[in-house]
PDB file of C-alpha atoms in Angstrom:
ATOM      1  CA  UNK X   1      74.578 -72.473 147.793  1.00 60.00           C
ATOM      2  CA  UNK X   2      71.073 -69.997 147.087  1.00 60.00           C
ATOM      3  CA  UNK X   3      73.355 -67.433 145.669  1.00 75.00           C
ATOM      4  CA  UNK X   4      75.380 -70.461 143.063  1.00 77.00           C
ATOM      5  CA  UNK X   5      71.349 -72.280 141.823  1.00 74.00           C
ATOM      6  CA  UNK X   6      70.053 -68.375 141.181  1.00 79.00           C
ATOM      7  CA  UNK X   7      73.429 -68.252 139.000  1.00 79.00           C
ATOM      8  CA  UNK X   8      72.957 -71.199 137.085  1.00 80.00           C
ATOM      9  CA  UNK X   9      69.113 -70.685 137.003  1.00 78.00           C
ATOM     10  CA  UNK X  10      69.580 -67.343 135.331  1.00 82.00           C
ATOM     11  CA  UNK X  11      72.267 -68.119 133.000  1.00 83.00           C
ATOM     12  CA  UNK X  12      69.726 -71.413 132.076  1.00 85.00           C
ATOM     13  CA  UNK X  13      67.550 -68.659 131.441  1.00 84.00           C
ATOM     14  CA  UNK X  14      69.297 -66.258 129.797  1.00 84.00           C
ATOM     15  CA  UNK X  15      70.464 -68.973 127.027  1.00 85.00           C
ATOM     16  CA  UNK X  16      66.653 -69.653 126.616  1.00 81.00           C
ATOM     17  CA  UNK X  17      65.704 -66.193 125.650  1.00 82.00           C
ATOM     18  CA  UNK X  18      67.495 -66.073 122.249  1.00 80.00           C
ATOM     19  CA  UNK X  19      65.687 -69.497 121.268  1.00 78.00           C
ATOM     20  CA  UNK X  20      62.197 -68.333 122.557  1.00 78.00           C
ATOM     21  CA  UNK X  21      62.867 -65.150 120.730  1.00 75.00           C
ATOM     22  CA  UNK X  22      63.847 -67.034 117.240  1.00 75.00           C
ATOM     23  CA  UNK X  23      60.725 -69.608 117.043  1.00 74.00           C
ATOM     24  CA  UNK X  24      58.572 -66.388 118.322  1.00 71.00           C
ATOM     25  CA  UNK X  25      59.852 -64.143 114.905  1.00 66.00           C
ATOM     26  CA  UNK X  26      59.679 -68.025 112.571  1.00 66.00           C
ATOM     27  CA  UNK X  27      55.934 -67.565 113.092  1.00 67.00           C
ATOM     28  CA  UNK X  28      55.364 -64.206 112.486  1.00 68.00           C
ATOM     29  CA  UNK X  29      54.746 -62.621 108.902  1.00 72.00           C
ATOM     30  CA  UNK X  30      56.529 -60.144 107.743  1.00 71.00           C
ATOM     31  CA  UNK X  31      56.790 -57.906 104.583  1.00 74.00           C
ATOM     32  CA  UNK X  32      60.683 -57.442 105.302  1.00 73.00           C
ATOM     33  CA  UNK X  33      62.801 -60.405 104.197  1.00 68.00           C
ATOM     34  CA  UNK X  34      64.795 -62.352 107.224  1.00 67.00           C
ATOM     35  CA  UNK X  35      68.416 -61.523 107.707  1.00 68.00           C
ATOM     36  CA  UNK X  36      70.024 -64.484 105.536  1.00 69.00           C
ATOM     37  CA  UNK X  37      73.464 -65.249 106.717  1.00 70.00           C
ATOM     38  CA  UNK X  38      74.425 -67.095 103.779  1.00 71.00           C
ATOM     39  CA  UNK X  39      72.185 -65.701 100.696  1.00 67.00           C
ATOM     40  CA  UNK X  40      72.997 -68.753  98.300  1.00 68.00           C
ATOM     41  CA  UNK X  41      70.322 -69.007  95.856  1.00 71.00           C
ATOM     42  CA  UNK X  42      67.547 -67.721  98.309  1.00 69.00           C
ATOM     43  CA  UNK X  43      68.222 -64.062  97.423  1.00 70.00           C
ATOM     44  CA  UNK X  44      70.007 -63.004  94.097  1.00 75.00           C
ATOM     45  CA  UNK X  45      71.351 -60.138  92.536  1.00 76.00           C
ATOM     46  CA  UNK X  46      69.157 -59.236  89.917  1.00 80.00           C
ATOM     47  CA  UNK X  47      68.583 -55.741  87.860  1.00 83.00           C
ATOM     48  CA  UNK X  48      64.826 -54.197  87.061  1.00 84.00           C
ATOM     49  CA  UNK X  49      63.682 -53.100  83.947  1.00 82.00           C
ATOM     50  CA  UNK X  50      65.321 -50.444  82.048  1.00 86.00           C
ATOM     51  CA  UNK X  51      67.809 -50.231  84.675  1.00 88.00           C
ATOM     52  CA  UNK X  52      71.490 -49.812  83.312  1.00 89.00           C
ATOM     53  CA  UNK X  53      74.665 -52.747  84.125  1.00 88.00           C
ATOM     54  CA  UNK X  54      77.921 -52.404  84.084  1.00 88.00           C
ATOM     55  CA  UNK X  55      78.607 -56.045  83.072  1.00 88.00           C
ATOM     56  CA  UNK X  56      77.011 -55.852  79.792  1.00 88.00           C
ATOM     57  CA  UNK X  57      79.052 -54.062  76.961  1.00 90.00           C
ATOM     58  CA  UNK X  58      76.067 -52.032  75.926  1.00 89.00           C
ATOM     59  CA  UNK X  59      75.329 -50.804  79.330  1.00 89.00           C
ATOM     60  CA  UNK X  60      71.706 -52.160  79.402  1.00 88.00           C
ATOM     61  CA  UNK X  61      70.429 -54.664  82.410  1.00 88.00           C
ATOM     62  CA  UNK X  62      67.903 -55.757  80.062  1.00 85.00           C
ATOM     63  CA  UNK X  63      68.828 -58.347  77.202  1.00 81.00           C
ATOM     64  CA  UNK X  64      67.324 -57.923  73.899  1.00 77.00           C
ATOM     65  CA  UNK X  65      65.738 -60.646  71.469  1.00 69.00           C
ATOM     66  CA  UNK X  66      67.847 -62.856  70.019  1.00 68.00           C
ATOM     67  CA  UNK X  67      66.901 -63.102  66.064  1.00 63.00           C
ATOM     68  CA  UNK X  68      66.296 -66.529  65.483  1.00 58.00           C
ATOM     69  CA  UNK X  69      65.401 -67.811  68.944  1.00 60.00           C
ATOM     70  CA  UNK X  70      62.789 -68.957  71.659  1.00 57.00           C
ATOM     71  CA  UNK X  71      62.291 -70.217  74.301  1.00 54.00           C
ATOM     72  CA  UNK X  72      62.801 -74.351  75.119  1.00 51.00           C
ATOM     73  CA  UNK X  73      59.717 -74.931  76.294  1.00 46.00           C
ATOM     74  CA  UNK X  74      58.269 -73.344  72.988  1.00 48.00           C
ATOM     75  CA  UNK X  75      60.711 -75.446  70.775  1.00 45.00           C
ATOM     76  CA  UNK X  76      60.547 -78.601  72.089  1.00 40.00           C
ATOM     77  CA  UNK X  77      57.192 -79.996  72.468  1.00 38.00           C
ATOM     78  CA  UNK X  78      56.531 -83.684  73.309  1.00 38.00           C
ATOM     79  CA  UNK X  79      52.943 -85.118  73.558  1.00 38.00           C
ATOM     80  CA  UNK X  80      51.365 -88.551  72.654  1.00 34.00           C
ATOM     81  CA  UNK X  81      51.428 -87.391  68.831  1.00 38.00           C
ATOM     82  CA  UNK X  82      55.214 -87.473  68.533  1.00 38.00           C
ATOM     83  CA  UNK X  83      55.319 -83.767  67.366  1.00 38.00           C
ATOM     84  CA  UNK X  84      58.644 -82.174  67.967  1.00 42.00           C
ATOM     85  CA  UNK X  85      59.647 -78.904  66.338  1.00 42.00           C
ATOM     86  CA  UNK X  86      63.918 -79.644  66.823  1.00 41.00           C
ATOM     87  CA  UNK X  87      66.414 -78.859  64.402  1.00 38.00           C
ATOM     88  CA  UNK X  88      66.788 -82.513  63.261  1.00 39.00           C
ATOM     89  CA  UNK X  89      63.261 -84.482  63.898  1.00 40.00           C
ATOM     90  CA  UNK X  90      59.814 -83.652  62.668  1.00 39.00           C
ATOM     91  CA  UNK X  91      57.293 -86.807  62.401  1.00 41.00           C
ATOM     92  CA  UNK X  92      57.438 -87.097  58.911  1.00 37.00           C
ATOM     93  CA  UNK X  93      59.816 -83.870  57.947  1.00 40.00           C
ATOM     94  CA  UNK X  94      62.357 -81.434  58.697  1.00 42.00           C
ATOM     95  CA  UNK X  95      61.380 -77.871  60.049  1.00 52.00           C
ATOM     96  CA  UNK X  96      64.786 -75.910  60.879  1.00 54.00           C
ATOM     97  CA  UNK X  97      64.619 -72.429  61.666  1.00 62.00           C
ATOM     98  CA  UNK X  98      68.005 -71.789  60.383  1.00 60.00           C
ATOM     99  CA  UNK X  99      66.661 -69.068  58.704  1.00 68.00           C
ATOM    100  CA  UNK X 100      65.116 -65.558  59.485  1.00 72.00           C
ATOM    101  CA  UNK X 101      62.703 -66.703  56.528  1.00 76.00           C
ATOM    102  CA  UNK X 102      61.921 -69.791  58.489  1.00 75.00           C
ATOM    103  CA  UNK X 103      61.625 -68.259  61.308  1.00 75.00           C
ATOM    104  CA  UNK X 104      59.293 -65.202  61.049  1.00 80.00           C
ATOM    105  CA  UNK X 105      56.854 -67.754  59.065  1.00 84.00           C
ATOM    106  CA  UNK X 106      56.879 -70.499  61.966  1.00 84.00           C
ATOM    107  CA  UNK X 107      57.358 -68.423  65.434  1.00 82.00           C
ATOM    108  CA  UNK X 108      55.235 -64.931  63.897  1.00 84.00           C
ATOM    109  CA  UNK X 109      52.938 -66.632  61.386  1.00 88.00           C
ATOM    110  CA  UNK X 110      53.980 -63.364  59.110  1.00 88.00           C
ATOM    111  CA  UNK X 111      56.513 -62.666  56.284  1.00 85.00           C
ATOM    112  CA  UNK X 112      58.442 -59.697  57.379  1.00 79.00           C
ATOM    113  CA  UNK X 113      59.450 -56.998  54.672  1.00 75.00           C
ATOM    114  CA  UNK X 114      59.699 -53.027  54.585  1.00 69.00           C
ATOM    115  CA  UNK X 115      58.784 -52.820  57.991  1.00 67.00           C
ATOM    116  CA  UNK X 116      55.615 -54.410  57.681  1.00 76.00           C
ATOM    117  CA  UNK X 117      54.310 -57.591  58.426  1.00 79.00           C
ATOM    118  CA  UNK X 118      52.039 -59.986  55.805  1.00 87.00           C
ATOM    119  CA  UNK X 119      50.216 -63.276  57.403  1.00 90.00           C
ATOM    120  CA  UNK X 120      51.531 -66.170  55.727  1.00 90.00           C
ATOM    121  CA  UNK X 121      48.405 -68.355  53.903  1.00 90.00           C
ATOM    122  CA  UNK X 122      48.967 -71.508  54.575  1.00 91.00           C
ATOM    123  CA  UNK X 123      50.427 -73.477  57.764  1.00 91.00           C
ATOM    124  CA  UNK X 124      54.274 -73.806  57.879  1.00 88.00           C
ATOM    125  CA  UNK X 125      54.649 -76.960  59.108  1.00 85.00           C
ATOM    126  CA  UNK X 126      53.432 -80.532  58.058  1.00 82.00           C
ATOM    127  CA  UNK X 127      49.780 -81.031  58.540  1.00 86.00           C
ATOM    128  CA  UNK X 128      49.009 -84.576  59.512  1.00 86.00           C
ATOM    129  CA  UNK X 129      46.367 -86.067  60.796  1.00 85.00           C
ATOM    130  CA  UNK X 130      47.871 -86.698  64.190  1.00 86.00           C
ATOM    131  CA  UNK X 131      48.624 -82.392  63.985  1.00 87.00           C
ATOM    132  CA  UNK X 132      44.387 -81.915  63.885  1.00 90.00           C
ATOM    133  CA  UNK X 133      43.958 -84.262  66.405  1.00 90.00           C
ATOM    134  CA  UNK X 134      46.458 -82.702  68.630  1.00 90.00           C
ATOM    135  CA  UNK X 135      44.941 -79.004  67.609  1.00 92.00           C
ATOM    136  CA  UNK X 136      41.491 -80.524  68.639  1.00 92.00           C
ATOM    137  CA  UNK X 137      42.348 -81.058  71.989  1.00 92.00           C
ATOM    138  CA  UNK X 138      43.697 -77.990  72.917  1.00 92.00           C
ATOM    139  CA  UNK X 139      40.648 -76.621  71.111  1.00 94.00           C
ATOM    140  CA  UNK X 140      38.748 -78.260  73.733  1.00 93.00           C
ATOM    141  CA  UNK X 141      40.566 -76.782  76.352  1.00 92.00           C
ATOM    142  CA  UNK X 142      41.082 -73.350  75.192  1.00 93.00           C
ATOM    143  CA  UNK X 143      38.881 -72.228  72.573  1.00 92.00           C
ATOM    144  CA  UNK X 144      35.861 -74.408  73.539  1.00 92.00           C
ATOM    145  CA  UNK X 145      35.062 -72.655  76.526  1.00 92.00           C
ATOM    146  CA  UNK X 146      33.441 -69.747  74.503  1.00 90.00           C
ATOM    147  CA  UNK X 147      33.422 -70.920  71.353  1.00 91.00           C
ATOM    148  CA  UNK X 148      31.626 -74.005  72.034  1.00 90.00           C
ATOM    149  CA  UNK X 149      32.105 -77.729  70.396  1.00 89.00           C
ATOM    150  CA  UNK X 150      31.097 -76.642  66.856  1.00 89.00           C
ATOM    151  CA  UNK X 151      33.534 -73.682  66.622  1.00 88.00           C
ATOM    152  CA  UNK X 152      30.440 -71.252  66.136  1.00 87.00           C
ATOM    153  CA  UNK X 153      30.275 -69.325  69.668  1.00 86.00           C
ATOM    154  CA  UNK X 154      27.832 -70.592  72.178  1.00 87.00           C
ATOM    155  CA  UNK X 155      30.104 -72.552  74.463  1.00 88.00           C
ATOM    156  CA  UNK X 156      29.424 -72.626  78.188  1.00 90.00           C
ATOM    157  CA  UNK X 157      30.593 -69.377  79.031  1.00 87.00           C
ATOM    158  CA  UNK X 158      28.469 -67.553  76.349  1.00 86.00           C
ATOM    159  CA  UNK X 159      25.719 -69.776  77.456  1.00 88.00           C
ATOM    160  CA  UNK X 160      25.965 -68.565  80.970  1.00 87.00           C
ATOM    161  CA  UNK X 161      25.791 -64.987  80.494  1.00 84.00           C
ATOM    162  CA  UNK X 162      22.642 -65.142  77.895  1.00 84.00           C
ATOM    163  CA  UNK X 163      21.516 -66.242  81.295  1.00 84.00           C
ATOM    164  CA  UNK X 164      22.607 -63.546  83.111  1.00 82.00           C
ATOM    165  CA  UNK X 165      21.348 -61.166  80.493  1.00 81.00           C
ATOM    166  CA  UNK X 166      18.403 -62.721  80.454  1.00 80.00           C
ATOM    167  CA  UNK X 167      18.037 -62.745  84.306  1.00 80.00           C
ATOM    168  CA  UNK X 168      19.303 -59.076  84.526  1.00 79.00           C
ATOM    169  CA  UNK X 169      21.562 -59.487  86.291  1.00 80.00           C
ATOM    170  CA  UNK X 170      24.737 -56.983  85.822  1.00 78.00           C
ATOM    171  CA  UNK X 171      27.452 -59.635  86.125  1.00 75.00           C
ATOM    172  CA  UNK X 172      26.613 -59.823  82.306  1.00 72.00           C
ATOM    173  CA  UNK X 173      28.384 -57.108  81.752  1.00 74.00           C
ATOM    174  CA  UNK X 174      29.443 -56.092  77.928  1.00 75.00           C
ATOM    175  CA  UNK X 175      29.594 -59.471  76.669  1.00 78.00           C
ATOM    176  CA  UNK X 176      29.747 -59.721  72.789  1.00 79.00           C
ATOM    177  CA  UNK X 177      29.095 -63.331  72.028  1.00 83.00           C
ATOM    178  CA  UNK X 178      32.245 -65.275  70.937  1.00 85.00           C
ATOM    179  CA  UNK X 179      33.305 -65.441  66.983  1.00 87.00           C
ATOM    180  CA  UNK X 180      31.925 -68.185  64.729  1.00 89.00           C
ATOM    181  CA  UNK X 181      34.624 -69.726  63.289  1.00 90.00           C
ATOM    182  CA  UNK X 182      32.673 -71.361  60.545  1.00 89.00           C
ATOM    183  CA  UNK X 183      31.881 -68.020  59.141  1.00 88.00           C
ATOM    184  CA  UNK X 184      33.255 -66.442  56.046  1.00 88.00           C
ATOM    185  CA  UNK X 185      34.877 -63.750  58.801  1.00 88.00           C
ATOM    186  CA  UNK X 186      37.079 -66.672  59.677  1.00 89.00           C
ATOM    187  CA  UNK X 187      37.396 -68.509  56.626  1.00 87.00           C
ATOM    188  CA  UNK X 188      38.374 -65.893  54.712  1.00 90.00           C
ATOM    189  CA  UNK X 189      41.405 -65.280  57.467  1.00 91.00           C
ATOM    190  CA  UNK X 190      45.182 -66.371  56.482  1.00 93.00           C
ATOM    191  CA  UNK X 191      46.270 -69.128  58.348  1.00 94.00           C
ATOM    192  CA  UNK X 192      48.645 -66.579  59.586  1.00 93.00           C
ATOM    193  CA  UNK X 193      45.864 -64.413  60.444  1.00 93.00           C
ATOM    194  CA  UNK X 194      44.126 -66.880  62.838  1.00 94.00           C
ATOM    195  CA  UNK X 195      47.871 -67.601  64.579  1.00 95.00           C
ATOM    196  CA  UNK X 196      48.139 -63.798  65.184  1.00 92.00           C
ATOM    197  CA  UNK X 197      45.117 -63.778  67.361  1.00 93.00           C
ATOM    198  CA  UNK X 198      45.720 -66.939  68.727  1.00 93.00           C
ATOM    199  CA  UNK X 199      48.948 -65.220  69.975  1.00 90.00           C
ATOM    200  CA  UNK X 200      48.293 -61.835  70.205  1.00 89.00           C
ATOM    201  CA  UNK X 201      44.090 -62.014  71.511  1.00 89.00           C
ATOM    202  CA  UNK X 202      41.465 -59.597  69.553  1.00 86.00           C
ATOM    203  CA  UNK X 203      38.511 -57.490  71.136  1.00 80.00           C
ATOM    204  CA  UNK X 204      37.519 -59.779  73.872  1.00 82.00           C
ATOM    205  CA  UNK X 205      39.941 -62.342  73.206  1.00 87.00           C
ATOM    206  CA  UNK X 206      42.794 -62.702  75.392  1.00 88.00           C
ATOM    207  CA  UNK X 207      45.694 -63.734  74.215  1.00 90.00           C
ATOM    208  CA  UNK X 208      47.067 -67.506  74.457  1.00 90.00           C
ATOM    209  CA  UNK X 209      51.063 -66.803  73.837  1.00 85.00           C
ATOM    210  CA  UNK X 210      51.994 -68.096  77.296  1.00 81.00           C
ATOM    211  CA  UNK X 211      49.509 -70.670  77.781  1.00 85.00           C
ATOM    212  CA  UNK X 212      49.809 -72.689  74.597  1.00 87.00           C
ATOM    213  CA  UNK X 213      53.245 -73.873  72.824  1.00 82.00           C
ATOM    214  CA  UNK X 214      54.311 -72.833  69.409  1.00 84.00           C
ATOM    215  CA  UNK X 215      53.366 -76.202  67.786  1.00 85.00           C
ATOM    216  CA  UNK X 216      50.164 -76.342  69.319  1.00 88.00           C
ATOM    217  CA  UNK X 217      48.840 -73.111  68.217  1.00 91.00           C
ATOM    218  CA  UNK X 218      49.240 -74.411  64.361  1.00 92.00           C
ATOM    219  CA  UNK X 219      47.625 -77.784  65.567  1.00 92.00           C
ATOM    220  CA  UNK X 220      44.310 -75.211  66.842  1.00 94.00           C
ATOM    221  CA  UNK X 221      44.988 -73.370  63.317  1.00 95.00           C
ATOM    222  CA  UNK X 222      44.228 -76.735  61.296  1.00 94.00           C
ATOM    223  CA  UNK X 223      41.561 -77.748  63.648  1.00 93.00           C
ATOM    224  CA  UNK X 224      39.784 -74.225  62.996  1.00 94.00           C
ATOM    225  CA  UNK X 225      40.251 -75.092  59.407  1.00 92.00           C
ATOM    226  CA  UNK X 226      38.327 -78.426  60.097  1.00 91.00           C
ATOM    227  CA  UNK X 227      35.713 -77.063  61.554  1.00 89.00           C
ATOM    228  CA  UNK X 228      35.833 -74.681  58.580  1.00 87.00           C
ATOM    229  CA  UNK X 229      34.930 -77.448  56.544  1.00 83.00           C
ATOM    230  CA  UNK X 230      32.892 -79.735  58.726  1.00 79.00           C
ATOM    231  CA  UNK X 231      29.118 -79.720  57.017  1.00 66.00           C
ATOM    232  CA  UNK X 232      29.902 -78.379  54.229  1.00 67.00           C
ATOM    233  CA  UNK X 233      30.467 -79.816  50.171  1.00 62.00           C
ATOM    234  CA  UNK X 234      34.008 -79.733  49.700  1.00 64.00           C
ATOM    235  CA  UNK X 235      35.880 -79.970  45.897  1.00 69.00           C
ATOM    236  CA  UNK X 236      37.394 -83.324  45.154  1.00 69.00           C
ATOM    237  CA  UNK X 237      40.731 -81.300  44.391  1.00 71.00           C
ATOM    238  CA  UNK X 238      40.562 -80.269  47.878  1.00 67.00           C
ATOM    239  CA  UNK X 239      40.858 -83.889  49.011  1.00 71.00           C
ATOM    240  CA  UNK X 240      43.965 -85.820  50.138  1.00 72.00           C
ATOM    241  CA  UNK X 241      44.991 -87.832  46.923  1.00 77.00           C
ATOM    242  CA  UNK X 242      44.194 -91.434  48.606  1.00 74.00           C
ATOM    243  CA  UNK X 243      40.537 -90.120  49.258  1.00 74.00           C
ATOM    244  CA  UNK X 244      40.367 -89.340  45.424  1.00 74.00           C
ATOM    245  CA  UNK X 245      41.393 -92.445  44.365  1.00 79.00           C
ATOM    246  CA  UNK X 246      39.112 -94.518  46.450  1.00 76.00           C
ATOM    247  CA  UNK X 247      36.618 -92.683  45.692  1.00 72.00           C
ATOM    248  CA  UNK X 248      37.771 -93.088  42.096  1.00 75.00           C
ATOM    249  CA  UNK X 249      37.432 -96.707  42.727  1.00 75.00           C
ATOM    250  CA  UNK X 250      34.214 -96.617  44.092  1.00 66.00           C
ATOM    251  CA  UNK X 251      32.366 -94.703  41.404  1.00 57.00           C
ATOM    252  CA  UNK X 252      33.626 -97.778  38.860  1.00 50.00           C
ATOM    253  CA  UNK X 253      32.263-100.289  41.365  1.00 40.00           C
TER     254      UNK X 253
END
């Protein structure tokens, strides 16, 4: 009777130690990957850079740029402004990038041509009032930071190490205060000009091309542009047509 209860006692046991054994690895860390018994879409085949495939014609693992092309999340952008960039729906017009022409001035901000670039002048795509409203708040949240409210480089951050500097302390580092963007350096820019370094960053500047969406770039272009002009006299040819003619009226008042 002993001899049958140590039996059963150890094969109890014995069936215990696999499952004490399992939660005991489920806690630990690891830099190897668990055995997966049925990979499904935890583990995938994939190829690294510059690596060669067979299942490509061209032998390469890596895919190159579609002409023509981007991303969705670039192409379709939805906010409270009803500004989509689609092949059949633009708040009050069309913008198709069925052609490389189109393309290259909407998705590069450049006109492409003996294997060199030239910034396009003016913005691509309708400018409406909702577009500078739009490009105003992602001013705030990108540009303002550094750049300040006014456009002309004393936001917070710039603020905060002329304290630093001041204080001697060596966080400062080799801060060069931020671009004004009121100033003829700026003004004097293509529209296609200010895109690029939106984009691509300059000096100090990081660049934005994977934080903010195609659309919303130009919408920080135009804003730049207003801020341009904020303060200053402006010509009457400059002005939408309905400002001229009330102000037309006015004068006869």
């Amino acid at each position: 009777m002993v001899n049958r209860v140590l039996i059963i006692g150890s094969l109890i046991l014995a069936a215990l130690i696999p499952l004490a054994v399992i939660a005991l690895r489920r806690n630990e860390h690891s830099p190897t990957p668990r055995f997966h018994i049925m990979l499904g879409m935890d583990k995938m085949a994939y190829r690294k850079p510059q690596r060669p495939s067979k299942f490509f014609a061209d032998g390469r693992a890596m895919r190159p740029h579609i002409a023509g092309t981007l991303a969705r999340q670039d192409f379709i952008y939805n906010n409270e402004a009803q500004m989509r960039l689609t092949p059949n729906n633009w708040k009050l017009d069309h913008v198709v990038l069925n052609t490389r022409h189109k393309y290259e001035r909407v998705l590069l901000g450049q006109v492409l041509g003996g294997g060199q670039g030239r910034f396009i002048t003016h913005i691509p795509i309708p400018v409406t009032k909702a577009l500078v409203h739009r490009g105003q708040q992602q001013f705030d949240i990108f540009c303002m930071p550094c750049h300040g409210a006014n456009g002309r480089g004393n936001g917070l951050v710039n603020q905060w190490v002329h304290k630093l500097r001041q204080a001697g302390s060596p966080d400062a580092g080799t801060w060069v205060r931020p671009t004004d963007l009121t100033s003829p350096a700026v003004t004097f820019l293509p529209d296609g000009g200010i895109y690029s370094i939106i984009v691509n960053g300059v000096a100090g500047m990081p660049a934005y091309k994977d934080q903010i969406a195609v659309v919303d770039r130009w919408a920080i272009v135009a804003y730049v542009r207003a801020l341009g002009l904020s303060g200053k006299a402006v010509s009457a040819a400059r002005l939408p047509v309905k400002v001229r003619a009330s102000l037309a009226a006015g004068k006869k008042h």
